[in-house]
Tab-separated table of C-alpha atoms and ligand atoms in Angstrom:
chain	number	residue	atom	x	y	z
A	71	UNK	CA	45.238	11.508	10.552
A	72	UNK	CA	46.270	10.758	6.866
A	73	UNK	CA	44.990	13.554	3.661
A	74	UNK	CA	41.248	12.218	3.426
A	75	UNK	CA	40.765	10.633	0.083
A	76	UNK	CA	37.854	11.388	-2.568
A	77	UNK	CA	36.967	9.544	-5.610
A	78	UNK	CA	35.349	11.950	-7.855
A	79	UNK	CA	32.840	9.925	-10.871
A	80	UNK	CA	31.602	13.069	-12.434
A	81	UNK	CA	30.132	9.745	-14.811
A	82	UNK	CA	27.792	11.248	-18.242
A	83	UNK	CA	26.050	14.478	-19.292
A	84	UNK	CA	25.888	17.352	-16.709
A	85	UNK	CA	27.125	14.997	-14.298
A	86	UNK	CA	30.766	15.999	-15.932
A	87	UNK	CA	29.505	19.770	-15.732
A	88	UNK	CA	28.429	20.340	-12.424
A	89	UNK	CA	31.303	18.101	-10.814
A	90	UNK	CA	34.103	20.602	-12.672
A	91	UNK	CA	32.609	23.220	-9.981
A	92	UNK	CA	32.905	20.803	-7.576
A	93	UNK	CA	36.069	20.785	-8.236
A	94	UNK	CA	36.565	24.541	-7.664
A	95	UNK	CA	35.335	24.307	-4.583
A	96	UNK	CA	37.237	21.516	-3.523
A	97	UNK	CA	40.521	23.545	-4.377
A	98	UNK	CA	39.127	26.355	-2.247
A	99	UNK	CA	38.805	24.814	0.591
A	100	UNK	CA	42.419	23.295	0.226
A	101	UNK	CA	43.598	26.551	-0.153
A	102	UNK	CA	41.570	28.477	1.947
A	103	UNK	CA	40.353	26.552	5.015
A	104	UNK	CA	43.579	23.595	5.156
A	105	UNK	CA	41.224	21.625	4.175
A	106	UNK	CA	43.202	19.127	1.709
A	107	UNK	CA	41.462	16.196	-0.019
A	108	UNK	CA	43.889	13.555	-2.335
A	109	UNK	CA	41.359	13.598	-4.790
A	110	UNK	CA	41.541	11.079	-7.591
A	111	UNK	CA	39.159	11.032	-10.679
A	112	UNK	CA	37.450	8.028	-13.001
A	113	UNK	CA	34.876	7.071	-15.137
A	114	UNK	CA	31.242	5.629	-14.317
A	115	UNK	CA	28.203	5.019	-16.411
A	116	UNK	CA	28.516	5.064	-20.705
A	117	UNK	CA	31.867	6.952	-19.754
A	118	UNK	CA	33.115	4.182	-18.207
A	119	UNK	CA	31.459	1.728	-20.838
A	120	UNK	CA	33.064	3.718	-24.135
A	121	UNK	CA	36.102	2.988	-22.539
A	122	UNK	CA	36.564	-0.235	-21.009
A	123	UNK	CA	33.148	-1.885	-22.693
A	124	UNK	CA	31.713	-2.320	-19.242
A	125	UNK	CA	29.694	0.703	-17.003
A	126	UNK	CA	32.094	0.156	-14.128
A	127	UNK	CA	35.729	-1.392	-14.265
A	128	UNK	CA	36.562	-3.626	-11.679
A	129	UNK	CA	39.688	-1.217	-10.858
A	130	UNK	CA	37.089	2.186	-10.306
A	131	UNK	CA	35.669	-0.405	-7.840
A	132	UNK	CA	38.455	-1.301	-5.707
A	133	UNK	CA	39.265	2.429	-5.448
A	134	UNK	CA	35.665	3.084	-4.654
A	135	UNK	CA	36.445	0.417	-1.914
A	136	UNK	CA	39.459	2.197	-0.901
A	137	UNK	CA	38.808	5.903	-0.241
A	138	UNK	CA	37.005	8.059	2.470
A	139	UNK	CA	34.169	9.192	0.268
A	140	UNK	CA	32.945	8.739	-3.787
A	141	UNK	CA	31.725	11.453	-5.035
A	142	UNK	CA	29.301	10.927	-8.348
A	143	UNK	CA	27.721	12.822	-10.887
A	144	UNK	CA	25.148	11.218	-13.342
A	145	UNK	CA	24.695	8.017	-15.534
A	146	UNK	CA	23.112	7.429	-18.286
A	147	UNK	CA	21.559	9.414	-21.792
A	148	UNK	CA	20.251	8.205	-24.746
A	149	UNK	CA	23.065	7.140	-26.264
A	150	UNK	CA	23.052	4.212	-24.305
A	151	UNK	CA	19.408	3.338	-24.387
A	152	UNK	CA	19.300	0.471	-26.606
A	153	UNK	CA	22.478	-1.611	-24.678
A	154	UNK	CA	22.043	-4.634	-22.880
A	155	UNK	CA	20.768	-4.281	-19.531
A	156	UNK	CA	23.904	-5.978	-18.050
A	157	UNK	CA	26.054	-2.741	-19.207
A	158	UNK	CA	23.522	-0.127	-19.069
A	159	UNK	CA	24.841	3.111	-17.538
A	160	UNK	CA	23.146	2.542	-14.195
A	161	UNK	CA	24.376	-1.088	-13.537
A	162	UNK	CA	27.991	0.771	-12.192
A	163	UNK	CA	25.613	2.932	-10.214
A	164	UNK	CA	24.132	-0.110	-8.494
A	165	UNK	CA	27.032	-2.160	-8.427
A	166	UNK	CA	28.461	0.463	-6.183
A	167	UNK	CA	25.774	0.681	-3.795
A	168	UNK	CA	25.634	-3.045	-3.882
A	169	UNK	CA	29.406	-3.960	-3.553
A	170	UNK	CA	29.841	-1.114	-0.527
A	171	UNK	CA	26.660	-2.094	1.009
A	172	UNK	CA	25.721	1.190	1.323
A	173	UNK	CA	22.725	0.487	3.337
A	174	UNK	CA	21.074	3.879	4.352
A	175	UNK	CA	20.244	6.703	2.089
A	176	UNK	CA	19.990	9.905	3.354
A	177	UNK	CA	17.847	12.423	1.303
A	178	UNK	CA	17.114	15.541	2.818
A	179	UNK	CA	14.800	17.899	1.995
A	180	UNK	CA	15.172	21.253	2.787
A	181	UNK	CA	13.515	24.355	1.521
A	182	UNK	CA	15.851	27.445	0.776
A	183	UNK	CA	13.342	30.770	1.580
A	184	UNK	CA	14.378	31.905	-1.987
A	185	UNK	CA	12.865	29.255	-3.777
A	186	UNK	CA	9.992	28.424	-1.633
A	187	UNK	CA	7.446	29.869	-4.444
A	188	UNK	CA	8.924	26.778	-6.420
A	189	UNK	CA	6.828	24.181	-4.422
A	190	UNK	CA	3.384	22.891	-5.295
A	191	UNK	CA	2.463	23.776	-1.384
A	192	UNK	CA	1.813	27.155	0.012
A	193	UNK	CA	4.871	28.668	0.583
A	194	UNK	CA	3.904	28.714	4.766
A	195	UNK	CA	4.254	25.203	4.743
A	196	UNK	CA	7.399	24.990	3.432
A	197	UNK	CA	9.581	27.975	3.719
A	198	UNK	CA	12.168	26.713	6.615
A	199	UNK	CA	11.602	23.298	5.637
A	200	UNK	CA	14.436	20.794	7.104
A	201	UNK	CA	13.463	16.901	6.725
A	202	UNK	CA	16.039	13.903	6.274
A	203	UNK	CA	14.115	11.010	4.648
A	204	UNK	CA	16.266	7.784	5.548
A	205	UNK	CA	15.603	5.272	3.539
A	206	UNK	CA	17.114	1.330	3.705
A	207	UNK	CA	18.350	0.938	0.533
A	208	UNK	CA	19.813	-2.329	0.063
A	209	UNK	CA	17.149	-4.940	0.846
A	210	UNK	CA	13.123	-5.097	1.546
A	211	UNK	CA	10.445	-5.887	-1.640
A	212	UNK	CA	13.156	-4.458	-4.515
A	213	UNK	CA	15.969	-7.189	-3.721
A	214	UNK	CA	13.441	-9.753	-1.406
A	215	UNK	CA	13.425	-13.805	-2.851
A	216	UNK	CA	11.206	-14.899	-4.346
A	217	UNK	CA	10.773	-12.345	-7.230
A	218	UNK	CA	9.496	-12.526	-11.106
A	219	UNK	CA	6.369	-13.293	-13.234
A	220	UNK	CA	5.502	-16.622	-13.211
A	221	UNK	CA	2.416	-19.036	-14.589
A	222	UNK	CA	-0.381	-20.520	-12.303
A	223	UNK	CA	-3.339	-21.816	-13.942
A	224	UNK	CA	-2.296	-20.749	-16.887
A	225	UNK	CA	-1.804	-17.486	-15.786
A	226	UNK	CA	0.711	-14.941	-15.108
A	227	UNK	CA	1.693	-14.002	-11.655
A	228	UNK	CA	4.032	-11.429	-10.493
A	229	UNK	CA	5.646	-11.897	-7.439
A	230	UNK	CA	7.969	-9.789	-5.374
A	231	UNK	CA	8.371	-10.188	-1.854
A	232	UNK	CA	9.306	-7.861	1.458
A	233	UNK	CA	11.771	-9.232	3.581
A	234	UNK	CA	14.118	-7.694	6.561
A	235	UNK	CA	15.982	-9.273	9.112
A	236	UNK	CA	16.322	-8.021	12.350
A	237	UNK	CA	19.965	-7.169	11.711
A	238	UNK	CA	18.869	-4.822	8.543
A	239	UNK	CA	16.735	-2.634	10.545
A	240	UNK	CA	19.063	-2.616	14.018
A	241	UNK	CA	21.724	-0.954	11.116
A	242	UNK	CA	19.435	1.509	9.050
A	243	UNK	CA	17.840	2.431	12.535
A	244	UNK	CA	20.765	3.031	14.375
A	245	UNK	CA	22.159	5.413	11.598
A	246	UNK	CA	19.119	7.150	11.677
A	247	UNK	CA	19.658	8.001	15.035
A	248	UNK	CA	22.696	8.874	15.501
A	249	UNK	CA	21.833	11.062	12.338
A	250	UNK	CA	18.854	12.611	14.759
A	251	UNK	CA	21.130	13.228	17.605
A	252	UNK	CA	23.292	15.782	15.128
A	253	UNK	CA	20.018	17.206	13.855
A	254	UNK	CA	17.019	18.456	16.141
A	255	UNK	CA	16.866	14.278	17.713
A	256	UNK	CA	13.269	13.557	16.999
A	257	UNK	CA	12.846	10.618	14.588
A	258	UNK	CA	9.865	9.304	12.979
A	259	UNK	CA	9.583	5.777	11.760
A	260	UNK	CA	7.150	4.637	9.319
A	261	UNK	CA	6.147	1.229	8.298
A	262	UNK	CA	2.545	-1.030	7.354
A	263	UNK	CA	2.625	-2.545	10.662
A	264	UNK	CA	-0.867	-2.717	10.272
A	265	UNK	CA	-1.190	-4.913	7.147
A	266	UNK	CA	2.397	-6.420	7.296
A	267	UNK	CA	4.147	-8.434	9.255
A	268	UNK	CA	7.848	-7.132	7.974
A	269	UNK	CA	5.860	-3.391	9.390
A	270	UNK	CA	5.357	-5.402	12.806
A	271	UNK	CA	9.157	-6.626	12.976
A	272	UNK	CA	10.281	-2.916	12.079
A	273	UNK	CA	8.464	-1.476	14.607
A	274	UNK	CA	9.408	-3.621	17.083
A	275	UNK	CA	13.112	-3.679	16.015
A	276	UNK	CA	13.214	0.241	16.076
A	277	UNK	CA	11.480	0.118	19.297
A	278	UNK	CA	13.917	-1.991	20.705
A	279	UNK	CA	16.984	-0.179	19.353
A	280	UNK	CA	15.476	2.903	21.584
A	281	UNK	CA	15.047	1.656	24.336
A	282	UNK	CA	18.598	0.631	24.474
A	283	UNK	CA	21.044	2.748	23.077
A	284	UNK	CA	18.918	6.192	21.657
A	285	UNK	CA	16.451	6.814	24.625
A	286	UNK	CA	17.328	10.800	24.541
A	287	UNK	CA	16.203	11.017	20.816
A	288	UNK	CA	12.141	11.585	20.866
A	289	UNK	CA	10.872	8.597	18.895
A	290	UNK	CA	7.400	8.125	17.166
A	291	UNK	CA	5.761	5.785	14.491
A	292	UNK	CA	3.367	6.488	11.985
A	293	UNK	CA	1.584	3.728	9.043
A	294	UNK	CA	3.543	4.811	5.785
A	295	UNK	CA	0.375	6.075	4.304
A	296	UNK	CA	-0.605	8.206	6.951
A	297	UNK	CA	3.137	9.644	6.659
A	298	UNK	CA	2.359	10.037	2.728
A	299	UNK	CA	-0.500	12.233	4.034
A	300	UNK	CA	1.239	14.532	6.796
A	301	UNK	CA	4.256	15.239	4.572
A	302	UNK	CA	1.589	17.462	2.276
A	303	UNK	CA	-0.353	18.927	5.133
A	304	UNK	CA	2.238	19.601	7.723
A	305	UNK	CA	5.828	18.923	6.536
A	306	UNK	CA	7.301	20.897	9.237
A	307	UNK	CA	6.457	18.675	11.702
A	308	UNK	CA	9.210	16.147	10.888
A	309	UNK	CA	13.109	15.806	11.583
A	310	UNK	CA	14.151	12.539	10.336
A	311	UNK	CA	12.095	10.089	9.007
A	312	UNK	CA	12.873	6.628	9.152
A	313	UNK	CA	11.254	4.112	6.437
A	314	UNK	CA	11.921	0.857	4.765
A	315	UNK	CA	13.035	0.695	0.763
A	316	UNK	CA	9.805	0.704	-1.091
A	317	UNK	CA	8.230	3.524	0.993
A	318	UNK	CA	11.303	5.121	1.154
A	319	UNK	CA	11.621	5.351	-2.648
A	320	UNK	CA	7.966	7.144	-2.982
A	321	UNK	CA	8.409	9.226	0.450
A	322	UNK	CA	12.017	11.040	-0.347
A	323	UNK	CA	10.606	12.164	-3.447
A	324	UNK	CA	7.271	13.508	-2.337
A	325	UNK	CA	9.170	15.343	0.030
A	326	UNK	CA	11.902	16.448	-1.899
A	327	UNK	CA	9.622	17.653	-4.496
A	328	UNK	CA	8.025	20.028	-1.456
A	329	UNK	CA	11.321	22.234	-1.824
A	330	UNK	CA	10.790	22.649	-5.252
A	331	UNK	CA	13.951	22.154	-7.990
A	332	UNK	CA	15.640	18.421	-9.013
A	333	UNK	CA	18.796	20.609	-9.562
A	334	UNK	CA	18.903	21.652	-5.789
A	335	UNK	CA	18.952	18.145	-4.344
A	336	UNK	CA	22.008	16.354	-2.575
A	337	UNK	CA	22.411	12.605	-0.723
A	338	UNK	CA	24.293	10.205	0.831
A	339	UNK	CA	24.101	6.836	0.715
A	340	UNK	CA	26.021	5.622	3.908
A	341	UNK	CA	27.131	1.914	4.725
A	342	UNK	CA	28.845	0.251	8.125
A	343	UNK	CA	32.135	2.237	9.462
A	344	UNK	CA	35.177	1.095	7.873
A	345	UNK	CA	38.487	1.121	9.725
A	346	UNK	CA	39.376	4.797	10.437
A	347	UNK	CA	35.721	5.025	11.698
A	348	UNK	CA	33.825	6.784	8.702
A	349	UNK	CA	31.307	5.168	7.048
A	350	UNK	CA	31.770	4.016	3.724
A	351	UNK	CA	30.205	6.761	1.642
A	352	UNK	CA	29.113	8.022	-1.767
A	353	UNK	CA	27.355	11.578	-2.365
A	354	UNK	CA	25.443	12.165	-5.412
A	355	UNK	CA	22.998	14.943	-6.614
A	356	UNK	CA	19.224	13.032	-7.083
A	357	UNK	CA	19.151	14.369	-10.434
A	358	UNK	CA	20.349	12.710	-13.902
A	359	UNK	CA	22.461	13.432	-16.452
A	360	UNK	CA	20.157	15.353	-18.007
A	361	UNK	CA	20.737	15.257	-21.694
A	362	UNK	CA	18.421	17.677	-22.998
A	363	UNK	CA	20.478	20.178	-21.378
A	364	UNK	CA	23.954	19.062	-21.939
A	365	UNK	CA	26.719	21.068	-23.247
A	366	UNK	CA	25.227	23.955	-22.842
A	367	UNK	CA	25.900	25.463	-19.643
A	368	UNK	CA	22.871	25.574	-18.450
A	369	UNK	CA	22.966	23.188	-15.432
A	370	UNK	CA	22.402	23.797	-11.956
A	371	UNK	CA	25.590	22.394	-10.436
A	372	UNK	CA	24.025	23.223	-6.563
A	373	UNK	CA	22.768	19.838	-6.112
A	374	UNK	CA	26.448	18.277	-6.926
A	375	UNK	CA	27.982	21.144	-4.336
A	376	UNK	CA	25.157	20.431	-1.320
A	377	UNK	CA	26.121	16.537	-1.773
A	378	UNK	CA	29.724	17.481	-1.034
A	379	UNK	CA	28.724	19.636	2.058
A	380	UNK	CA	27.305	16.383	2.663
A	381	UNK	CA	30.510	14.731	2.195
A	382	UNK	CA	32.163	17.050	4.614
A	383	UNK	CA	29.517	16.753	7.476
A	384	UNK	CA	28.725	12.367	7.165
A	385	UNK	CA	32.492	11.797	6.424
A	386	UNK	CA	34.709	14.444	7.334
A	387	UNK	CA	33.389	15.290	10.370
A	388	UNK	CA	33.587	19.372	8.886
A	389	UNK	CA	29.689	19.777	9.792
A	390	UNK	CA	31.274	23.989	10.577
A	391	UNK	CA	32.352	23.870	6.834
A	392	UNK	CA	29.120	21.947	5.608
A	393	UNK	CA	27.227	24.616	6.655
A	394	UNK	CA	29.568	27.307	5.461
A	395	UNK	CA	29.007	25.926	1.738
A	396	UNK	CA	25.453	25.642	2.308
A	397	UNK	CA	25.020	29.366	3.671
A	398	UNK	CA	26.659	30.073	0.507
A	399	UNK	CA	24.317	28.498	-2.208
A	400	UNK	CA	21.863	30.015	0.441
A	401	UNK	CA	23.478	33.850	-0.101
A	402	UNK	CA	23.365	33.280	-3.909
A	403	UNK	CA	20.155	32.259	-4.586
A	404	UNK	CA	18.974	34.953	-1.948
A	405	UNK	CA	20.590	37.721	-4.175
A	406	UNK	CA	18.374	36.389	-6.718
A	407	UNK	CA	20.895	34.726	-9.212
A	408	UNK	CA	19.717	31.479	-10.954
A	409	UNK	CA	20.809	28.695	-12.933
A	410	UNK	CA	17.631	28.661	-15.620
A	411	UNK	CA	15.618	25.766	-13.873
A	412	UNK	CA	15.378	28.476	-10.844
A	413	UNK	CA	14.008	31.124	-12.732
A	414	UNK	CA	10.829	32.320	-11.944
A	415	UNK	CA	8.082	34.832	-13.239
A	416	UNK	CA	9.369	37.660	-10.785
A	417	UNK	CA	12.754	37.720	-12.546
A	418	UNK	CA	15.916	37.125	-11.722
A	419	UNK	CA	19.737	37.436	-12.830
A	420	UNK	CA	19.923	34.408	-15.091
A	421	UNK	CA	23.454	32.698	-14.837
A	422	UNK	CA	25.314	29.590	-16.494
A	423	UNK	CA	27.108	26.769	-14.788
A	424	UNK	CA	30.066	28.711	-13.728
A	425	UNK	CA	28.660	31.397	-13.150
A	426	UNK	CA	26.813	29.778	-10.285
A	427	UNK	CA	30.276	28.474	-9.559
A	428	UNK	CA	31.975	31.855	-9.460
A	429	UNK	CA	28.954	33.250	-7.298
A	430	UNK	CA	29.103	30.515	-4.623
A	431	UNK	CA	32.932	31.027	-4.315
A	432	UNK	CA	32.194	34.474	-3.713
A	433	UNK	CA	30.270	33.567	-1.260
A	434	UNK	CA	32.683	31.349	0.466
A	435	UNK	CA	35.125	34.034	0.106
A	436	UNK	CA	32.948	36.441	1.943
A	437	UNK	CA	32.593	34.181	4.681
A	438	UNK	CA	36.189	34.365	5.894
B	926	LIG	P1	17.050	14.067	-15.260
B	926	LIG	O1	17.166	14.248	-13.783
B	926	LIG	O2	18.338	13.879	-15.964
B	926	LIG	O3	16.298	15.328	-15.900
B	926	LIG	C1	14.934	15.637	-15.636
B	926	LIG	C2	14.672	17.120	-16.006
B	926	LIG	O4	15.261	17.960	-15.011
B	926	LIG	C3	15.285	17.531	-17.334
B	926	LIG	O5	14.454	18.452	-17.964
B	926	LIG	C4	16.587	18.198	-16.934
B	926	LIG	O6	17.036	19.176	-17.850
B	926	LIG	C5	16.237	18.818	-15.586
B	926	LIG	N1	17.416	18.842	-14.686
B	926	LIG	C6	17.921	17.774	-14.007
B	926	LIG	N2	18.990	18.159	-13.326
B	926	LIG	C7	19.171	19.459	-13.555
B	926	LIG	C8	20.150	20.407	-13.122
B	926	LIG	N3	21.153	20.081	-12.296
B	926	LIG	N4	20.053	21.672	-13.591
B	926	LIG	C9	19.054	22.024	-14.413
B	926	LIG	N5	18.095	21.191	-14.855
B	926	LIG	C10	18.163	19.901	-14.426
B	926	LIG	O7	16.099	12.812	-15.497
B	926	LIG	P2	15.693	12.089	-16.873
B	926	LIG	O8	15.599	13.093	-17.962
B	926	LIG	O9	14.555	11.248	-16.538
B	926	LIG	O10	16.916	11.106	-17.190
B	926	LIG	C11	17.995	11.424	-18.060
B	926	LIG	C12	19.060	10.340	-17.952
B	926	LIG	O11	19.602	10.344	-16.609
B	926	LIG	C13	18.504	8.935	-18.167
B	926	LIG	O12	19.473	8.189	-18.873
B	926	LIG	C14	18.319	8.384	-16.777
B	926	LIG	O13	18.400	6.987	-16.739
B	926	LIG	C15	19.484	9.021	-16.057
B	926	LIG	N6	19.297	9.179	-14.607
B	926	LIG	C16	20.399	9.001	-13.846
B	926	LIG	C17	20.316	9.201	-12.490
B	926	LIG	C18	21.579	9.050	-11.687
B	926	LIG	O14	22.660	9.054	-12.239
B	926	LIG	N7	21.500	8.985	-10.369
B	926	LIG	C19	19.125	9.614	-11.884
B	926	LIG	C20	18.011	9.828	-12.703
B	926	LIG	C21	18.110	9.612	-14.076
């Protein structure tokens, strides 16, 4: 098989910091593991729009079209607040997601033992953690026709509307599991089926999809609200949840907020299997670009590092070396060393960017 390719759109702020160890680590596993990427690098975001005028050229597209996996940083800071919405930093965010059809957005949320003090839960109920939210991402009530604020009787409505076909949720569903399959293969799929009828059509399209093709993976449904509910009380009890846009946007970051730091979280946002059979891909951390940090070294690059384990598991089919990387970040933060948003009361060794970099790749060196 041909050199897998990465796109790398370390994009604005921290995104630029925490993707230079990235980088390192990339390198290291070329020269350490044979593990050779052709890596090519562009701009996103006000990057992007500094240069060419426009948040994403049409050429960073095609590329982004092109390669095995995009790898991207963070859009966006102040400095572009006031611009047109048409050329705002996020619009080359979205246009990727939109032009790949990247249709199912995998946010995990796991809970490292070092920082389970960070959550808002008791640290029982969360130390161990391992949940992968999966959330449709390119239609339902955020992209569903008819939408806007409109006049009746003089007054103002605002209308947006929830809509799947059965072909969006046969897709999201199916990647979910296959996703449960590689993971402990028990899925849970939440919807409004109660109140809705797009809820009924989910259930009954994920039901279907089952009974076909994913009978061996243990399947069960919950109302999105009750779901909202059991992810505070009992998180543990979950593998991979299934859910539609909306609740999928509220869910992944009530759970992800159980494990405790923004600078700690990875995802993928996967689309339909191109021709080599890998998905088309992009990783990104959840955070942003953070600008009252920037410059300073003071970023946590481990969420930018777990969404290229990410990249090795989804795309490269290196799930061995995903979990090498992640054992790492895992041995560092055991040993107590921390980017500043880790720190806690109990101390401590307080480290910069790289220094998290150099402490991860000593890590990965130990590991051989
Ligand atoms: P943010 O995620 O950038 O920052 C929120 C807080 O978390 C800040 O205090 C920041 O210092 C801290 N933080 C975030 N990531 C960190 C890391 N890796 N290490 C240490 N601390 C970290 O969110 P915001 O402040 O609401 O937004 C800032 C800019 O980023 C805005 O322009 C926003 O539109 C953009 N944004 C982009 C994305 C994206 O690119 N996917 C996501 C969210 C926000």
């Amino acid at each position: 098989m041909n050199t897998p390719s990465l796109l790398i759109l370390p994009g604005d702020g921290i995104g630029q910091e925490v993707m230079v160890e990235v980088q390192r680590i990339i390198a290291w596993y070329g020269d350490k593991r044979d593990l050779t990427f052709e890596v090519s690098e562009d701009l996103v975001g006000g990057a992007a729009y500094d240069k060419h005028g426009t948040p994403l050229h049409d050429d960073t597209m095609a590329k982004a079209q092109e390669v095995d996996a995009v790898l991207l940083g963070a859009v966006g800071g102040p400095k572009y607040d006031d611009l047109d919405f048409s050329v705002k930093p996020e619009r080359g965010l979205l246009r990727l997601r939109k032009e790949m059809d990247l249709f199912s957005n995998l946010r995990p949320a796991q809970c490292f033992d070092a920082l389970a003090d960070f959550s808002s839960l008791k640290k029982e109920l969360v130390s161990g953690l391992d949940i992968m939210i999966v959330r449709e991402l390119t239609s339902g009530s955020y992209f569903g026709e008819p939408r806007g604020i409109f006049i009746e009787d003089g007054k103002r409505v605002g209308i947006n509307t929830q809509r799947y076909t059965e072909d969006e949720i046969d897709r999201v569903a199916r990647s979910a599991f296959e996703l449960a399959r590689k993971r402990d293969n028990r899925l849970c799929s939440m919807e409004k089926a109660n109140v809705m009828e797009s809820g009924i059509l989910w259930r009954d399209v994920v039901t279907e999809v089952h009974a076909a093709d994913y009978a061996d993976v243990e399947l069960s449904h919950m109302y999105a609200d009750a779901g909202a509910m059991q992810l505070v009380r009992a998180p543990k009890q979950f593998d991979v949840i299934l859910t539609d846009n909306l609740f999928g946007d509220i869910l992944s970051d009530c759970a992800a907020m159980l494990t405790g730091s923004l600078g700690m979280l990875p995802s993928a946002s996967l689309g339909a299997p191109m021709e080599n059979g890998r998905p088309k891909a992009m990783y990104e951390p959840v955070h942003g670009s953070a600008p009252d940090i920037m410059g300073q070294g003071k970023a946590n690059p481990c969420a930018c590092i777990l969404s290229f384990a990410m990249a090795l598991r989804y795309s490269f089919d290196q799930g061995e070396e995903a979990t090498r990387l992640e054992t790492a970040v895992e041995a560092v933060l055991a040993k107590g060393i921390r980017t500043g948003d880790l720190m806690m009361a109990d101390g401590g060794t307080p480290v910069s960017t790289s220094q998290m970099g150099d402490a991860i790749l000593a890590e990965l060196e130990a590991s051989l």
